[in-house]
Coordinates of N, CA, C and O in Angstrom, one line a residue:
X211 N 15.3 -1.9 9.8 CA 14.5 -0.9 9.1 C 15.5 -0.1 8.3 O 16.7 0.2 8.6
X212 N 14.7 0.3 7.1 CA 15.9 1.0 6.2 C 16.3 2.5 6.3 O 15.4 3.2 6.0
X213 N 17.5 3.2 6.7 CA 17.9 4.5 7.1 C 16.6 5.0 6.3 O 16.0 4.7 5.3
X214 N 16.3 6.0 7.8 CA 15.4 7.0 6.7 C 13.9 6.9 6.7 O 13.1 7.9 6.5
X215 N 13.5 5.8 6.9 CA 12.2 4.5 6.7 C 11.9 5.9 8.3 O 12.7 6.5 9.1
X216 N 9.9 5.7 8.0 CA 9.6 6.0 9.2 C 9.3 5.0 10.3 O 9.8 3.9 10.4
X217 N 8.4 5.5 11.1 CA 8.4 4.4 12.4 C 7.7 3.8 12.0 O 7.2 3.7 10.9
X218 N 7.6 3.3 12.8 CA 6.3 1.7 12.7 C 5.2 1.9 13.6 O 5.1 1.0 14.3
X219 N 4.3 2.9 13.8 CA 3.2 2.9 14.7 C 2.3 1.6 15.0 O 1.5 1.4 16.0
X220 N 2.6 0.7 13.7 CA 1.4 -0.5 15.0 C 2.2 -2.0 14.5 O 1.9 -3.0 13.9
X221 N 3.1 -1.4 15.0 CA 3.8 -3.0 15.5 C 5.1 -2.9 14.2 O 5.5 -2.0 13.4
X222 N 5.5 -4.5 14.3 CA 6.8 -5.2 13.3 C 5.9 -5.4 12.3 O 4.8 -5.8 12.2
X223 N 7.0 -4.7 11.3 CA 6.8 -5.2 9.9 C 8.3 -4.6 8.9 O 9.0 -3.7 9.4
X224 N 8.5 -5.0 8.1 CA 9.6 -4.7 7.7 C 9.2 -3.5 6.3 O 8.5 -3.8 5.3
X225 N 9.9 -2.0 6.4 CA 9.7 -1.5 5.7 C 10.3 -1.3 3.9 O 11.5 -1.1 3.5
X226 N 8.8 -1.4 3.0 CA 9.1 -2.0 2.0 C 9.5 -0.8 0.8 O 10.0 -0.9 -0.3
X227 N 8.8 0.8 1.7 CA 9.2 2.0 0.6 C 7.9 3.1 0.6 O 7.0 3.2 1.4
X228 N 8.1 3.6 -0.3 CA 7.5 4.4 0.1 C 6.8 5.2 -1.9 O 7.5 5.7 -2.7
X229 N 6.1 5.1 -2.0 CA 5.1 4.8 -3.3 C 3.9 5.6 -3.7 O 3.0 5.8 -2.8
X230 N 3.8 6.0 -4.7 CA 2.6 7.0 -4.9 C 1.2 5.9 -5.1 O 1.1 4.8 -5.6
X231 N 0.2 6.6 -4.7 CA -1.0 5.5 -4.9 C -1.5 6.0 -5.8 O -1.0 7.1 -6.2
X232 N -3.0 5.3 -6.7 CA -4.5 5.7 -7.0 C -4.9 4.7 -6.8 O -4.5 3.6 -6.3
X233 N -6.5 5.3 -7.4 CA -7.5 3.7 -7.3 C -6.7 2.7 -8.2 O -5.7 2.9 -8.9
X234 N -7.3 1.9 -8.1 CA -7.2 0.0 -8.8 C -9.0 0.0 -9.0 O -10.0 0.7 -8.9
X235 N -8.6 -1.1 -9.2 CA -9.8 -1.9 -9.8 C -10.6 -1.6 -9.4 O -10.5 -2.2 -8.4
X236 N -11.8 -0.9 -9.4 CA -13.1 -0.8 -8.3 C -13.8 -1.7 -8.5 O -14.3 -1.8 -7.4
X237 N -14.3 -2.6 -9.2 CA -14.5 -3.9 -8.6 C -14.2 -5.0 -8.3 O -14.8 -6.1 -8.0
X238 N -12.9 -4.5 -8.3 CA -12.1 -5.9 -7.6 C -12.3 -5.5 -5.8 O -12.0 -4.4 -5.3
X239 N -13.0 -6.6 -5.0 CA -13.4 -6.5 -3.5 C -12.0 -6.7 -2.6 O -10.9 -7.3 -2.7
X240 N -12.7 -6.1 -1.7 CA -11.4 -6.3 -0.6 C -10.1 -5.2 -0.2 O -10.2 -4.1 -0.8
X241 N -9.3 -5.5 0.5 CA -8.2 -4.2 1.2 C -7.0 -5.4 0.5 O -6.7 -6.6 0.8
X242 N -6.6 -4.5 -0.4 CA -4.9 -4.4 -1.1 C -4.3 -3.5 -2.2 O -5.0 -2.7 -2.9
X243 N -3.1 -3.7 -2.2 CA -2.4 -2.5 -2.6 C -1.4 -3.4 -3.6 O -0.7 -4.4 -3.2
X244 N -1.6 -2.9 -5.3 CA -0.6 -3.6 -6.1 C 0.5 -2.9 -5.9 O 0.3 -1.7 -5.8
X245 N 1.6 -3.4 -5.8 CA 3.1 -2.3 -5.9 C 4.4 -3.2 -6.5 O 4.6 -4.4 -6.7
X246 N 5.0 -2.1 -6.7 CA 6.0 -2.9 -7.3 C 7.1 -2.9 -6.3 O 8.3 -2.8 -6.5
X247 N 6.5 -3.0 -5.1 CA 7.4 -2.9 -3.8 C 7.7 -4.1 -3.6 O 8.9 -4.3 -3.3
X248 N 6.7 -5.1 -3.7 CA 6.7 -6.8 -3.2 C 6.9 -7.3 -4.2 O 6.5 -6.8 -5.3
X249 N 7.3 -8.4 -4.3 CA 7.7 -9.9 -5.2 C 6.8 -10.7 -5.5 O 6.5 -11.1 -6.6
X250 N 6.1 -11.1 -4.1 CA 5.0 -12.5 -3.7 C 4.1 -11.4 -2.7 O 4.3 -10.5 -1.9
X251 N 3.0 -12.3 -3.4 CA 1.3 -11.3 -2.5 C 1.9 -12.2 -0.9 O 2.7 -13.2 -0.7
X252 N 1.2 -11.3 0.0 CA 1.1 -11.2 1.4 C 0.5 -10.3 2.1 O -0.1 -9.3 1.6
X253 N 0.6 -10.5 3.3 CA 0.0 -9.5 4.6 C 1.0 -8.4 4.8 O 2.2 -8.5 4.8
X254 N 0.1 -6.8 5.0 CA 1.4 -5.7 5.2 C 0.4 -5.2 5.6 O -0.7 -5.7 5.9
X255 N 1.0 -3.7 5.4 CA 0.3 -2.4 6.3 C 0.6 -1.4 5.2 O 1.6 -1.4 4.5
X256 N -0.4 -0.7 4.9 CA -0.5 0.6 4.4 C -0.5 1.7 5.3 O -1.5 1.8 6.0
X257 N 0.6 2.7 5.5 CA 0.2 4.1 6.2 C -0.2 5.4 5.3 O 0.6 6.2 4.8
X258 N -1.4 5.5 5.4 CA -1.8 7.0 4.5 C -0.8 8.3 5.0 O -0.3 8.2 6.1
X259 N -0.5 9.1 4.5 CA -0.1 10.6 4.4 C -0.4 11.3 6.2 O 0.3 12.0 7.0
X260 N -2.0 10.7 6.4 CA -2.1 12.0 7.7 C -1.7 10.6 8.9 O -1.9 10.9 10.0
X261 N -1.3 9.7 8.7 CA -0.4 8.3 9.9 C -1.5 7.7 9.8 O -1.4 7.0 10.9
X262 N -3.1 7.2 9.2 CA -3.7 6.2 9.6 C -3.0 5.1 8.8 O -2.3 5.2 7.8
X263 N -3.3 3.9 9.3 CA -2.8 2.7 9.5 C -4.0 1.4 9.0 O -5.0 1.0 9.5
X264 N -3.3 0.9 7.9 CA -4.6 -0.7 7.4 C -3.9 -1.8 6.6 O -3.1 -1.8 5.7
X265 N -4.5 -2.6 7.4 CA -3.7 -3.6 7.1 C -4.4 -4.4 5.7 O -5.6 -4.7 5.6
X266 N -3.8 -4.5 5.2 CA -4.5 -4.9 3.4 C -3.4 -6.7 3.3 O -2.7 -7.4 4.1
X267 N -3.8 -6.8 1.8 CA -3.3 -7.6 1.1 C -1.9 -7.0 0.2 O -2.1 -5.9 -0.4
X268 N -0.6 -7.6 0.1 CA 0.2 -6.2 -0.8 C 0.3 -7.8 -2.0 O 0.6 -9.0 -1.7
X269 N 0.2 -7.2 -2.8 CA 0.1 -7.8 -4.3 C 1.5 -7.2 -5.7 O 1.4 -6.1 -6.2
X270 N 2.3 -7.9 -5.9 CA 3.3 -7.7 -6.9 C 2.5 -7.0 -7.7 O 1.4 -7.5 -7.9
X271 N 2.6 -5.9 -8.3 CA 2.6 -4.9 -9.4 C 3.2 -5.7 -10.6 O 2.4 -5.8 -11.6
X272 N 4.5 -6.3 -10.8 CA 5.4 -6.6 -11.6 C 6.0 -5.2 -12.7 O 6.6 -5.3 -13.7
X273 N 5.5 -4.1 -11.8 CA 6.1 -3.0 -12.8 C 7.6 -2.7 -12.0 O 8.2 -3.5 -11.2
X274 N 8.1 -1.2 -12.5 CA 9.6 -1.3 -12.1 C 8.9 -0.2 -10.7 O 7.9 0.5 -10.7
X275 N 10.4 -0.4 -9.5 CA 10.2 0.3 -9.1 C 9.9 1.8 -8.7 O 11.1 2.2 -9.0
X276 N 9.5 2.6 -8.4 CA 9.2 3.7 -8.7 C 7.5 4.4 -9.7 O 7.0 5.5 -9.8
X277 N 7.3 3.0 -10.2 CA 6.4 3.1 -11.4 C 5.1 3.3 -10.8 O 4.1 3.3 -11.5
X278 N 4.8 3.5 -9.3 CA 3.5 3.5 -8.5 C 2.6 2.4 -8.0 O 3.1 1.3 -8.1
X279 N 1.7 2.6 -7.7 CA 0.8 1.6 -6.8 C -0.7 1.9 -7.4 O -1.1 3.0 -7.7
X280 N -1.6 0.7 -7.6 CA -2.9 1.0 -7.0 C -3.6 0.3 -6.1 O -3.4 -0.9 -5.9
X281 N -4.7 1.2 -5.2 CA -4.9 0.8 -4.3 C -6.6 0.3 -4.1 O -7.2 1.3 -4.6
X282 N -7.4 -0.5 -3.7 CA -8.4 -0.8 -4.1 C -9.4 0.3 -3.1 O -9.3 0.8 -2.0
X283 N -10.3 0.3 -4.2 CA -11.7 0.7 -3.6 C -11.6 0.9 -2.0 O -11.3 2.0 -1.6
X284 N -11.8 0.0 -1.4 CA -12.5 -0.3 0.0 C -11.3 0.1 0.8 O -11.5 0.4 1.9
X285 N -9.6 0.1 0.2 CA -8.4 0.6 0.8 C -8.1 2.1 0.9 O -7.5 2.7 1.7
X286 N -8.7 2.7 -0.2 CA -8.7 4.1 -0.3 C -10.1 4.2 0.8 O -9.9 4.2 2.0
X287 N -10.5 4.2 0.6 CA -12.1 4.8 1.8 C -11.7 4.4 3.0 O -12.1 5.3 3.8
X288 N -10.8 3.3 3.8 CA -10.3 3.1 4.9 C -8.9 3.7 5.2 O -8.5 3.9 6.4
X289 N -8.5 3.9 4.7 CA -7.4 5.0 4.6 C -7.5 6.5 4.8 O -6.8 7.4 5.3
X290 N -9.0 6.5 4.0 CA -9.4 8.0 4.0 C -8.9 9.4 2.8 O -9.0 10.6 2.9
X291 N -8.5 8.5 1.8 CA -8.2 9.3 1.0 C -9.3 9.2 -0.1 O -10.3 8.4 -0.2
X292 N -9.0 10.5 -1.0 CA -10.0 10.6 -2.0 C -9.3 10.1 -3.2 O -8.2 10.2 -3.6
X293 N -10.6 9.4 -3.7 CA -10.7 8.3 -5.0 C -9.6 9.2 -5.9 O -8.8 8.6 -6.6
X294 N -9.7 10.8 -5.8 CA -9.1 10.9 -7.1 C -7.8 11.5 -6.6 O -7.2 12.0 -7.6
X295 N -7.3 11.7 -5.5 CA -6.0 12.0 -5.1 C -4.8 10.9 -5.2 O -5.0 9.7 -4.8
X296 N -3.6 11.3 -5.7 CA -2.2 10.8 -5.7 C -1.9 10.5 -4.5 O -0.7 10.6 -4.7
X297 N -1.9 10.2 -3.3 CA -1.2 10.4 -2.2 C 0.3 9.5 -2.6 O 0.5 8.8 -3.6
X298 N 1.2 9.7 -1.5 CA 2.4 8.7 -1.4 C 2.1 8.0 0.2 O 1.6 8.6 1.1
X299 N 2.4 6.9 0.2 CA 1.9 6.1 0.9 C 3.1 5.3 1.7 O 4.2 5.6 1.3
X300 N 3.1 4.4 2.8 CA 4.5 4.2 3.0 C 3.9 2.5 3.4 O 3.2 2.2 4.4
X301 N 4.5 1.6 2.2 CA 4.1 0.3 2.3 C 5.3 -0.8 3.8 O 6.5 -0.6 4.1
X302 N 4.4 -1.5 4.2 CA 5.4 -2.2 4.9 C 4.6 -3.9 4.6 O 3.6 -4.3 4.2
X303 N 5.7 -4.4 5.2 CA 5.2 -6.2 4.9 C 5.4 -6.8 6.3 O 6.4 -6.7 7.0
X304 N 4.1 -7.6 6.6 CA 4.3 -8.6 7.5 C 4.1 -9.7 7.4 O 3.4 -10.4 8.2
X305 N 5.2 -10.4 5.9 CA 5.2 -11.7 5.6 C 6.5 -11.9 6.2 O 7.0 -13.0 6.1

């Protein structure tokens, strides 16, 4: 894990950074998070701001790092954030 990186509250995954969100696509269905954290789509973990924890799809962004995330419909409401808030989010991968 990388200096600094927080814990891992539900289990191994390797941490991928830490990323500001919004919505994505609202009709694109399903739990995932585009970022420009990952390379190749896979299985990871999203931790919201107050520590809840969901496990999504993480999908290449292909933007540059730092450049943000969006996060889908059905991942923001399971998360518990509101549609129109920025949170920073702390992505991890369990590919």
């Amino acid at each position: 894990m990388a200096a600094g990186a927080p814990s891992n509250p539900a289990g191994d995954g390797q941490f991928r950074g830490l990323t500001v969100a919004s919505l994505g696509d609202a009709t694109r269905p399903g739990l995932w998070i585009e970022t420009p954290l990952v390379t190749e789509e896979g299985p990871g973990r999203v931790i919201a701001p107050d520590g809840t924890v969901v496990a999504m799809t993480l999908i290449p962004s292909g933007g540059e790092r730092g450049s943000g995330s969006r996060l889908s419909l059905q991942a923001m409401q399971a998360l518990g954030i509101a549609l129109t808030d920025l949170p920073t989010v702390t992505v991890l991968s369990d590919g």
